[in-house]
Short mmCIF file of C-alpha atoms and ligand atoms in Angstrom, two decimals:
data_model
loop_
_atom_site.label_atom_id
_atom_site.label_comp_id
_atom_site.label_asym_id
_atom_site.label_seq_id
_atom_site.Cartn_x
_atom_site.Cartn_y
_atom_site.Cartn_z
CA MET A 1 -2.46 2.57 21.12
CA THR A 2 0.65 4.49 22.02
CA VAL A 3 -0.09 6.84 20.09
CA SER A 4 -2.38 9.54 21.79
CA VAL A 5 -4.41 11.82 19.34
CA GLN A 6 -7.34 13.00 18.46
CA ARG A 7 -10.13 11.25 17.02
CA MET A 8 -12.68 11.87 14.71
CA THR A 9 -15.02 8.96 17.01
CA ASP A 10 -15.04 12.01 20.19
CA LEU A 11 -16.44 14.75 18.26
CA ALA A 12 -19.67 16.60 17.79
CA LEU A 13 -19.67 16.58 13.97
CA ALA A 14 -23.11 17.87 12.84
CA ASP A 15 -22.82 20.87 9.94
CA ARG A 16 -19.45 20.84 10.72
CA ARG A 17 -17.17 20.67 7.15
CA VAL A 18 -15.30 16.80 7.84
CA MET A 19 -12.50 17.35 5.99
CA ILE A 20 -11.40 13.48 5.19
CA ARG A 21 -8.52 12.37 4.03
CA GLU A 22 -8.66 8.81 2.08
CA ASP A 23 -6.55 6.28 0.55
CA LEU A 24 -8.66 5.35 -2.48
CA ASN A 25 -6.04 4.85 -4.98
CA VAL A 26 -7.22 1.42 -5.93
CA PRO A 27 -6.57 -0.43 -9.72
CA VAL A 28 -8.50 1.18 -12.50
CA LYS A 29 -8.97 -0.68 -15.84
CA ASP A 30 -10.59 1.06 -18.53
CA GLY A 31 -12.07 3.16 -16.28
CA ILE A 32 -13.67 0.65 -14.43
CA VAL A 33 -11.78 0.22 -10.37
CA THR A 34 -10.31 -3.54 -10.71
CA SER A 35 -10.36 -4.20 -6.67
CA ASP A 36 -12.13 -2.08 -4.17
CA VAL A 37 -10.78 -3.43 -1.26
CA ARG A 38 -9.76 0.43 0.16
CA ILE A 39 -12.75 1.97 -1.16
CA ARG A 40 -15.00 -0.61 1.16
CA ALA A 41 -12.32 -0.11 3.85
CA ALA A 42 -13.19 3.39 4.02
CA VAL A 43 -16.86 2.91 4.06
CA PRO A 44 -17.35 2.78 7.69
CA THR A 45 -15.79 5.92 8.27
CA ILE A 46 -17.61 8.46 5.43
CA GLU A 47 -21.44 6.96 6.58
CA HIS A 48 -20.35 7.20 10.62
CA ALA A 49 -18.98 11.23 9.70
CA LEU A 50 -23.03 11.13 7.63
CA LYS A 51 -24.65 9.70 10.10
CA ALA A 52 -23.64 12.62 12.37
CA ARG A 53 -25.24 14.75 9.75
CA ALA A 54 -21.51 16.38 8.99
CA ARG A 55 -20.23 18.22 5.20
CA VAL A 56 -18.93 15.24 3.96
CA ILE A 57 -15.40 16.42 2.02
CA LEU A 58 -12.94 13.79 0.90
CA LEU A 59 -9.99 14.13 -0.74
CA ALA A 60 -8.00 11.42 -2.37
CA HIS A 61 -5.24 10.71 -4.86
CA LEU A 62 -5.27 8.55 -7.12
CA GLY A 63 -1.49 7.36 -8.53
CA ARG A 64 1.51 9.88 -10.10
CA PRO A 65 0.26 12.42 -12.56
CA GLU A 66 2.36 14.74 -13.54
CA GLU A 67 1.23 18.23 -11.21
CA GLY A 68 -0.39 20.74 -12.92
CA VAL A 69 -1.39 18.70 -14.99
CA PRO A 70 -5.11 16.12 -14.57
CA ALA A 71 -4.33 13.93 -17.14
CA GLU A 72 -8.78 11.69 -17.62
CA GLU A 73 -6.22 9.04 -16.79
CA PHE A 74 -5.87 9.46 -13.23
CA SER A 75 -8.98 11.11 -12.77
CA LEU A 76 -11.27 9.84 -9.65
CA ALA A 77 -14.44 9.35 -11.51
CA PRO A 78 -14.41 5.39 -11.25
CA VAL A 79 -13.57 5.86 -7.47
CA ALA A 80 -16.60 8.14 -7.55
CA ALA A 81 -18.75 5.28 -9.00
CA ARG A 82 -18.05 2.87 -7.46
CA LEU A 83 -18.23 4.96 -3.44
CA SER A 84 -21.78 6.00 -4.73
CA GLU A 85 -22.95 2.19 -5.02
CA LEU A 86 -20.78 0.82 -2.05
CA LEU A 87 -22.79 3.96 0.00
CA GLY A 88 -25.83 3.67 -1.98
CA ARG A 89 -26.12 7.65 -2.36
CA ASN A 90 -24.60 9.60 -5.66
CA VAL A 91 -21.11 10.63 -4.92
CA ARG A 92 -19.89 14.12 -6.37
CA LEU A 93 -16.93 14.78 -7.61
CA GLU A 94 -16.19 17.86 -7.40
CA LYS A 95 -13.07 18.73 -10.48
CA SER A 96 -12.85 22.07 -8.88
CA TRP A 97 -12.55 22.51 -5.65
CA LEU A 98 -9.93 24.97 -3.75
CA ASP A 99 -11.50 27.73 -3.78
CA GLY A 100 -14.63 26.30 -2.30
CA VAL A 101 -17.22 22.89 -2.20
CA LYS A 102 -20.23 23.34 -1.82
CA CYS A 103 -21.62 20.46 0.62
CA GLU A 104 -25.23 19.92 3.17
CA PRO A 105 -24.99 18.36 5.70
CA GLY A 106 -25.26 15.13 5.22
CA GLU A 107 -24.83 14.79 1.67
CA VAL A 108 -20.21 13.93 0.58
CA VAL A 109 -18.45 15.64 -1.96
CA LEU A 110 -15.24 14.04 -3.32
CA CYS A 111 -12.29 16.22 -4.62
CA GLU A 112 -10.77 15.36 -8.02
CA ASN A 113 -7.68 14.60 -6.67
CA VAL A 114 -5.15 16.26 -4.88
CA ARG A 115 -2.26 14.96 -6.96
CA PHE A 116 -3.39 17.36 -9.46
CA ASN A 117 -2.63 20.34 -7.81
CA LYS A 118 0.65 21.74 -7.24
CA GLY A 119 2.24 21.19 -4.49
CA GLU A 120 1.35 18.36 -3.32
CA LYS A 121 3.81 16.49 -3.23
CA LYS A 122 5.72 19.30 -1.76
CA ASN A 123 4.18 19.80 0.68
CA ASP A 124 3.77 23.56 0.37
CA GLU A 125 2.38 25.20 2.81
CA ARG A 126 0.25 28.37 0.30
CA LEU A 127 -1.03 25.01 -0.36
CA SER A 128 -1.70 22.81 2.58
CA ARG A 129 -2.80 26.59 4.41
CA ARG A 130 -5.70 26.74 1.06
CA MET A 131 -7.32 22.91 1.58
CA ALA A 132 -7.18 24.14 5.44
CA GLN A 133 -9.81 27.15 4.95
CA LEU A 134 -12.46 24.39 3.37
CA CYS A 135 -12.95 22.10 6.56
CA ASP A 136 -13.83 23.04 10.34
CA ILE A 137 -12.63 19.58 10.93
CA PHE A 138 -9.38 17.36 9.05
CA VAL A 139 -9.48 13.98 9.35
CA MET A 140 -6.80 11.96 8.44
CA ASP A 141 -8.07 8.70 8.03
CA ALA A 142 -5.53 6.96 4.90
CA PHE A 143 -3.62 4.34 6.82
CA GLY A 144 -1.78 3.72 3.10
CA THR A 145 -0.73 7.27 2.46
CA ALA A 146 0.01 8.26 5.59
CA HIS A 147 3.67 7.43 5.93
CA ARG A 148 3.51 10.63 2.83
CA ALA A 149 4.47 14.56 3.44
CA GLU A 150 2.62 15.52 1.73
CA ALA A 151 -0.13 18.89 1.29
CA SER A 152 -3.09 17.05 1.95
CA THR A 153 -0.95 14.18 4.09
CA HIS A 154 -0.01 16.55 6.37
CA GLY A 155 0.66 20.83 5.92
CA VAL A 156 -3.19 20.68 5.88
CA ALA A 157 -3.12 18.82 8.98
CA ARG A 158 -0.88 21.81 10.49
CA PHE A 159 -3.42 24.27 9.79
CA ALA A 160 -6.74 22.96 10.12
CA PRO A 161 -8.79 24.84 13.02
CA VAL A 162 -8.78 20.77 14.40
CA ALA A 163 -6.82 17.50 13.37
CA CYS A 164 -7.46 14.07 14.05
CA ALA A 165 -7.26 10.41 13.12
CA GLY A 166 -10.17 8.79 11.88
CA PRO A 167 -11.27 4.97 12.62
CA LEU A 168 -9.96 3.25 9.44
CA LEU A 169 -6.50 4.92 10.50
CA VAL A 170 -6.78 4.55 14.77
CA ASN A 171 -7.96 0.83 13.72
CA GLU A 172 -4.82 -0.29 11.28
CA LEU A 173 -2.96 1.76 14.72
CA VAL A 174 -3.84 -0.07 16.82
CA ALA A 175 -3.60 -4.00 14.88
CA LEU A 176 -0.26 -3.25 13.45
CA GLU A 177 0.85 -2.02 16.87
CA THR A 178 -0.72 -5.41 19.15
CA ALA A 179 0.66 -7.89 16.71
CA LEU A 180 3.93 -7.07 15.68
CA GLU A 181 4.61 -6.27 19.31
CA ASN A 182 5.47 -9.19 20.16
CA PRO A 183 5.79 -11.70 17.35
CA ALA A 184 4.38 -15.44 17.47
CA ARG A 185 9.27 -16.90 15.92
CA PRO A 186 9.94 -17.57 13.48
CA MET A 187 8.07 -14.69 10.94
CA ILE A 188 8.93 -14.42 8.02
CA ALA A 189 8.56 -11.30 5.38
CA ILE A 190 7.37 -11.53 1.92
CA VAL A 191 8.28 -8.30 -0.02
CA GLY A 192 7.68 -8.65 -3.64
CA GLY A 193 5.83 -6.27 -6.33
CA SER A 194 7.65 -3.95 -9.11
CA LYS A 195 8.93 -0.79 -6.67
CA VAL A 196 12.09 -2.51 -7.22
CA SER A 197 14.37 0.44 -5.58
CA THR A 198 12.25 1.93 -2.84
CA LYS A 199 11.86 -0.88 -1.07
CA LEU A 200 15.33 -2.66 -1.34
CA THR A 201 15.99 -0.43 1.27
CA VAL A 202 12.77 -1.30 3.75
CA LEU A 203 13.96 -4.57 3.30
CA GLU A 204 17.67 -3.57 5.28
CA ALA A 205 15.65 -2.87 7.60
CA LEU A 206 13.15 -5.88 8.19
CA LEU A 207 15.94 -7.71 7.30
CA ALA A 208 16.83 -7.76 11.23
CA LYS A 209 13.48 -8.40 12.53
CA VAL A 210 12.91 -11.35 10.72
CA ASP A 211 13.80 -14.61 10.84
CA GLN A 212 13.52 -14.69 6.87
CA LEU A 213 13.04 -13.01 3.87
CA ILE A 214 11.76 -14.52 0.50
CA VAL A 215 11.76 -11.66 -2.36
CA GLY A 216 9.32 -11.06 -5.37
CA GLY A 217 9.70 -9.38 -8.31
CA GLY A 218 11.15 -6.89 -9.16
CA ILE A 219 13.52 -7.17 -6.12
CA ALA A 220 14.05 -10.27 -6.64
CA ASN A 221 15.48 -10.27 -10.08
CA THR A 222 18.04 -7.90 -8.51
CA PHE A 223 18.50 -10.51 -5.78
CA LEU A 224 19.59 -13.27 -8.43
CA ALA A 225 21.82 -10.95 -10.91
CA ALA A 226 23.75 -9.52 -6.84
CA ALA A 227 24.19 -13.89 -7.05
CA GLY A 228 25.81 -13.84 -10.48
CA HIS A 229 22.34 -16.03 -12.07
CA PRO A 230 21.87 -14.38 -15.32
CA VAL A 231 18.12 -12.43 -15.63
CA GLY A 232 18.24 -11.51 -19.74
CA LYS A 233 15.16 -7.81 -20.07
CA SER A 234 13.56 -8.63 -16.67
CA LEU A 235 12.44 -5.99 -14.68
CA HIS A 236 15.46 -4.73 -12.20
CA GLU A 237 18.59 -2.89 -11.19
CA PRO A 238 21.85 -2.70 -12.07
CA ASP A 239 22.22 0.08 -8.79
CA MET A 240 21.15 -1.77 -6.95
CA ILE A 241 22.80 -5.06 -7.33
CA ASP A 242 25.79 -3.83 -4.81
CA ILE A 243 23.46 -3.84 -1.87
CA ALA A 244 21.47 -6.61 -2.26
CA ARG A 245 25.03 -8.76 -2.67
CA LYS A 246 25.73 -6.31 0.61
CA LEU A 247 22.59 -7.60 2.52
CA MET A 248 23.05 -11.88 1.55
CA ASP A 249 26.21 -12.00 2.59
CA GLU A 250 25.30 -9.99 5.45
CA SER A 251 22.03 -12.52 6.13
CA LYS A 252 24.71 -15.62 5.49
CA ARG A 253 26.68 -14.73 8.81
CA ARG A 254 23.26 -15.41 10.25
CA ASP A 255 21.28 -18.60 11.17
CA THR A 256 17.21 -18.43 10.66
CA GLY A 257 17.24 -20.51 13.66
CA VAL A 258 14.80 -21.94 11.24
CA ALA A 259 15.16 -26.15 11.97
CA GLY A 260 15.49 -26.88 8.49
CA GLY A 261 14.79 -23.26 6.80
CA GLY A 262 17.90 -22.57 4.78
CA SER A 263 19.10 -18.97 4.15
CA VAL A 264 17.75 -16.73 5.30
CA ILE A 265 16.83 -14.82 1.87
CA PRO A 266 15.90 -17.79 0.40
CA LEU A 267 15.88 -17.50 -4.13
CA PRO A 268 14.28 -18.45 -6.96
CA THR A 269 16.00 -22.06 -7.83
CA ASP A 270 13.78 -22.05 -10.84
CA VAL A 271 11.26 -18.93 -12.46
CA VAL A 272 8.52 -18.75 -15.17
CA VAL A 273 10.43 -16.71 -18.20
CA ALA A 274 8.49 -15.53 -21.33
CA ARG A 275 10.28 -12.99 -24.19
CA GLU A 276 7.36 -10.51 -24.05
CA PHE A 277 5.34 -8.56 -21.12
CA SER A 278 1.92 -10.09 -22.35
CA GLU A 279 -1.54 -11.23 -21.41
CA GLN A 280 -1.00 -13.54 -24.38
CA ALA A 281 2.64 -14.37 -24.63
CA GLU A 282 3.71 -17.88 -23.07
CA ALA A 283 4.87 -18.80 -20.28
CA ASP A 284 8.04 -20.96 -19.86
CA VAL A 285 9.84 -22.64 -16.85
CA LYS A 286 13.62 -22.55 -16.57
CA PRO A 287 15.87 -23.06 -13.89
CA VAL A 288 17.94 -19.66 -12.84
CA GLY A 289 20.63 -20.27 -14.84
CA ALA A 290 18.94 -20.85 -17.99
CA VAL A 291 17.01 -17.32 -18.02
CA GLY A 292 17.94 -16.44 -21.79
CA GLN A 293 19.24 -12.63 -22.80
CA GLY A 294 16.03 -11.87 -24.73
CA GLU A 295 13.41 -13.66 -21.88
CA MET A 296 12.28 -11.73 -18.44
CA ILE A 297 11.43 -13.71 -15.74
CA LEU A 298 8.28 -13.04 -15.17
CA ASP A 299 6.91 -15.86 -11.71
CA ILE A 300 9.12 -17.79 -9.47
CA GLY A 301 8.68 -22.02 -11.03
CA PRO A 302 6.81 -24.41 -9.29
CA ASP A 303 9.53 -25.93 -7.19
CA THR A 304 10.80 -22.66 -5.11
CA ALA A 305 7.13 -21.28 -4.55
CA GLU A 306 6.90 -25.42 -3.02
CA ARG A 307 10.08 -25.03 -0.76
CA PHE A 308 8.87 -21.18 0.09
CA ALA A 309 4.87 -22.85 0.90
CA GLY A 310 6.82 -25.41 2.75
CA LEU A 311 8.24 -22.67 4.91
CA LEU A 312 5.01 -20.65 5.27
CA ALA A 313 4.13 -23.62 6.82
CA ARG A 314 6.09 -23.22 9.67
CA ALA A 315 6.06 -19.72 10.82
CA GLY A 316 4.56 -18.24 13.52
CA THR A 317 4.33 -14.82 12.38
CA ILE A 318 3.78 -14.02 8.21
CA VAL A 319 4.35 -10.34 7.10
CA TRP A 320 3.36 -10.06 3.20
CA ASN A 321 3.72 -7.03 0.70
CA GLY A 322 4.05 -7.37 -2.93
CA PRO A 323 3.28 -10.25 -4.99
CA LEU A 324 5.48 -12.84 -6.70
CA GLY A 325 4.86 -12.52 -10.32
CA VAL A 326 3.12 -10.83 -13.42
CA PHE A 327 -0.11 -12.08 -11.47
CA GLU A 328 -2.73 -10.59 -13.57
CA PHE A 329 -1.89 -12.22 -16.06
CA ASP A 330 -2.64 -16.29 -15.30
CA GLN A 331 -0.12 -17.89 -16.86
CA PHE A 332 2.71 -16.13 -14.50
CA GLY A 333 0.11 -15.77 -11.47
CA GLU A 334 0.45 -19.34 -9.89
CA GLY A 335 3.65 -18.38 -7.71
CA THR A 336 1.76 -15.90 -6.31
CA HIS A 337 -1.12 -18.73 -5.64
CA THR A 338 0.62 -21.15 -4.34
CA LEU A 339 1.86 -18.64 -1.04
CA ALA A 340 -1.22 -16.65 -0.86
CA GLN A 341 -2.86 -20.10 -0.08
CA ALA A 342 0.29 -21.32 1.84
CA ILE A 343 -0.17 -17.93 4.04
CA ALA A 344 -4.18 -19.44 3.55
CA ARG A 345 -3.23 -22.77 5.29
CA SER A 346 -0.47 -22.33 8.12
CA PRO A 347 -1.41 -21.49 11.52
CA ALA A 348 0.76 -18.51 11.77
CA PHE A 349 -0.27 -14.76 12.43
CA SER A 350 -0.55 -13.41 8.91
CA LEU A 351 -0.85 -9.85 7.88
CA ALA A 352 -0.57 -9.16 4.20
CA GLY A 353 -0.81 -5.16 3.26
CA GLY A 354 -0.08 -2.60 -0.35
CA GLY A 355 -2.61 -2.60 -3.46
CA ASP A 356 -1.28 -5.23 -5.43
CA THR A 357 -1.19 -7.66 -2.55
CA LEU A 358 -5.00 -7.25 -1.79
CA ALA A 359 -6.02 -7.43 -6.09
CA ALA A 360 -3.94 -11.24 -5.58
CA ILE A 361 -5.84 -12.17 -2.16
CA GLU A 362 -9.18 -10.60 -3.53
CA LYS A 363 -8.67 -12.87 -6.75
CA TYR A 364 -7.31 -16.23 -4.96
CA GLN A 365 -10.82 -15.49 -2.59
CA LEU A 366 -8.88 -15.49 0.60
CA GLU A 367 -9.77 -13.17 2.69
CA GLU A 368 -11.18 -14.92 4.67
CA ASP A 369 -7.95 -16.80 5.89
CA ILE A 370 -5.96 -13.58 6.40
CA SER A 371 -4.91 -12.99 9.74
CA TYR A 372 -4.92 -9.67 9.46
CA ILE A 373 -5.11 -7.43 6.07
CA SER A 374 -4.27 -3.57 5.46
CA THR A 375 -5.06 -1.47 3.17
CA GLY A 376 -1.56 0.18 3.23
CA GLY A 377 1.45 -0.56 0.97
CA GLY A 378 4.40 1.50 1.47
CA ALA A 379 2.44 2.82 5.20
CA PHE A 380 2.80 -0.60 6.65
CA LEU A 381 6.38 -1.41 5.69
CA GLU A 382 7.05 1.28 7.29
CA PHE A 383 4.84 1.33 10.27
CA VAL A 384 6.44 -2.64 9.59
CA GLU A 385 9.99 -1.64 9.41
CA GLY A 386 9.67 1.13 13.07
CA LYS A 387 9.30 4.36 11.66
CA LYS A 388 7.17 7.11 12.61
CA LEU A 389 4.83 7.99 10.16
CA PRO A 390 4.22 11.92 9.04
CA ALA A 391 1.11 11.73 8.90
CA VAL A 392 0.36 10.66 12.73
CA ALA A 393 3.41 12.20 13.70
CA ILE A 394 1.76 15.61 12.83
CA LEU A 395 -1.43 14.93 14.58
CA GLU A 396 -0.01 12.86 17.79
CA ALA A 397 1.89 16.99 18.15
CA ARG A 398 -1.44 18.00 17.38
CA ALA A 399 -3.14 16.17 20.07
CA ALA A 400 0.07 17.38 22.00
CA GLY A 401 -1.04 21.69 21.00
CA ALA A 402 1.60 22.31 18.90
CA GLY A 403 0.62 23.76 15.53
CA THR A 404 3.36 22.26 13.02
C1 3PG B 501 -0.41 3.04 -1.63
O1 3PG B 501 -0.90 3.07 -2.83
O2 3PG B 501 0.92 2.69 -1.62
C2 3PG B 501 -0.92 4.81 -1.99
O3 3PG B 501 -1.65 5.18 -1.75
C3 3PG B 501 0.41 5.61 -1.79
O4 3PG B 501 0.76 5.83 -2.98
P1 3PG B 501 2.11 6.30 -3.87
O5 3PG B 501 2.98 5.33 -3.28
O6 3PG B 501 2.04 6.95 -5.24
O7 3PG B 501 2.23 7.76 -2.37
MG1 MG B 502 1.51 0.99 -3.49
#
């Protein structure tokens, strides 16, 4: 690994107050964790610290609550319950922890959602210092949140007596670096999901690296609108249509280099629509030009899915982040299912990341057939983009002897 950070596995942890930042931001429904991939990924790090007789204090976030307003729906209680099961021991959830956490050697305590604290997102120095005071060693292990410079991912690492990287973070960095160093061509990225504006700029950088870019979800709807197709009530961003059009125009000037591969940004030709967003909604397949005013696009259509699957079969490297449709509802999941199977079958080296993507891989039971599964969503994309992750940068600075 070209990054040089201090590693948790090189440190003596016995009796130390070891504060580990994990990414335990998982989907929760009715108080139950519905996909525990990220929790399972954190278990080896936690077990390592427990085995070393550390006092293990876990920091994590869930969702995007309003700071200073602890809300039950964003509580880490369901995560504590699942983690307790996985570790085979009770994980105490500490509601109020900023003034001190009682934790014995060999014990693990999970601090309630860091984002309930005012100043977390803004990387507030006072909050960061308060967190740093609670530990002897700060371990950054939350690869999925390493693209955020927040108090619990960055600020605390500035002020903790020791700041190092956990094994999950190190493994992710090494695996992604190795896979992306010299990718087999053609390289195809699939970027879907609903966070439109947050990903549209990432797309720009990806376009420069990949041979083809398949878009899905709300992002695809914005591209369809930019191509002049009606999108009805579909999730899309009118503000981003110009950027989408610019990306398509630029990409048209490029040769994909893929035999029979078509355009750099292949768009859906058919879609699955519904009149309402619900589990019971009736699904209709339509050509892209025929989406009605009262309809919303909730998946790519079967012809499109087949065409995209054909591209993936010929790929050398596949980078996948974000589902193609609302796969949580079966009638809008076929596009994601077909592509997930195509990725699994493809001889390409496949990298997948992102909460929803992992949930889809789990749902279709394809975990064994994807070459590398990352716990990161946004962080994964920013890494692929070539950006320096701030939470890693601060660990490098600390390793180099700099305080901030
Ligand atoms: C994620 O799920 O992408 C990470 O946990 C980061 O969450 P955020 O996008 O709310 O910062
Ligand atoms: Mg996410």
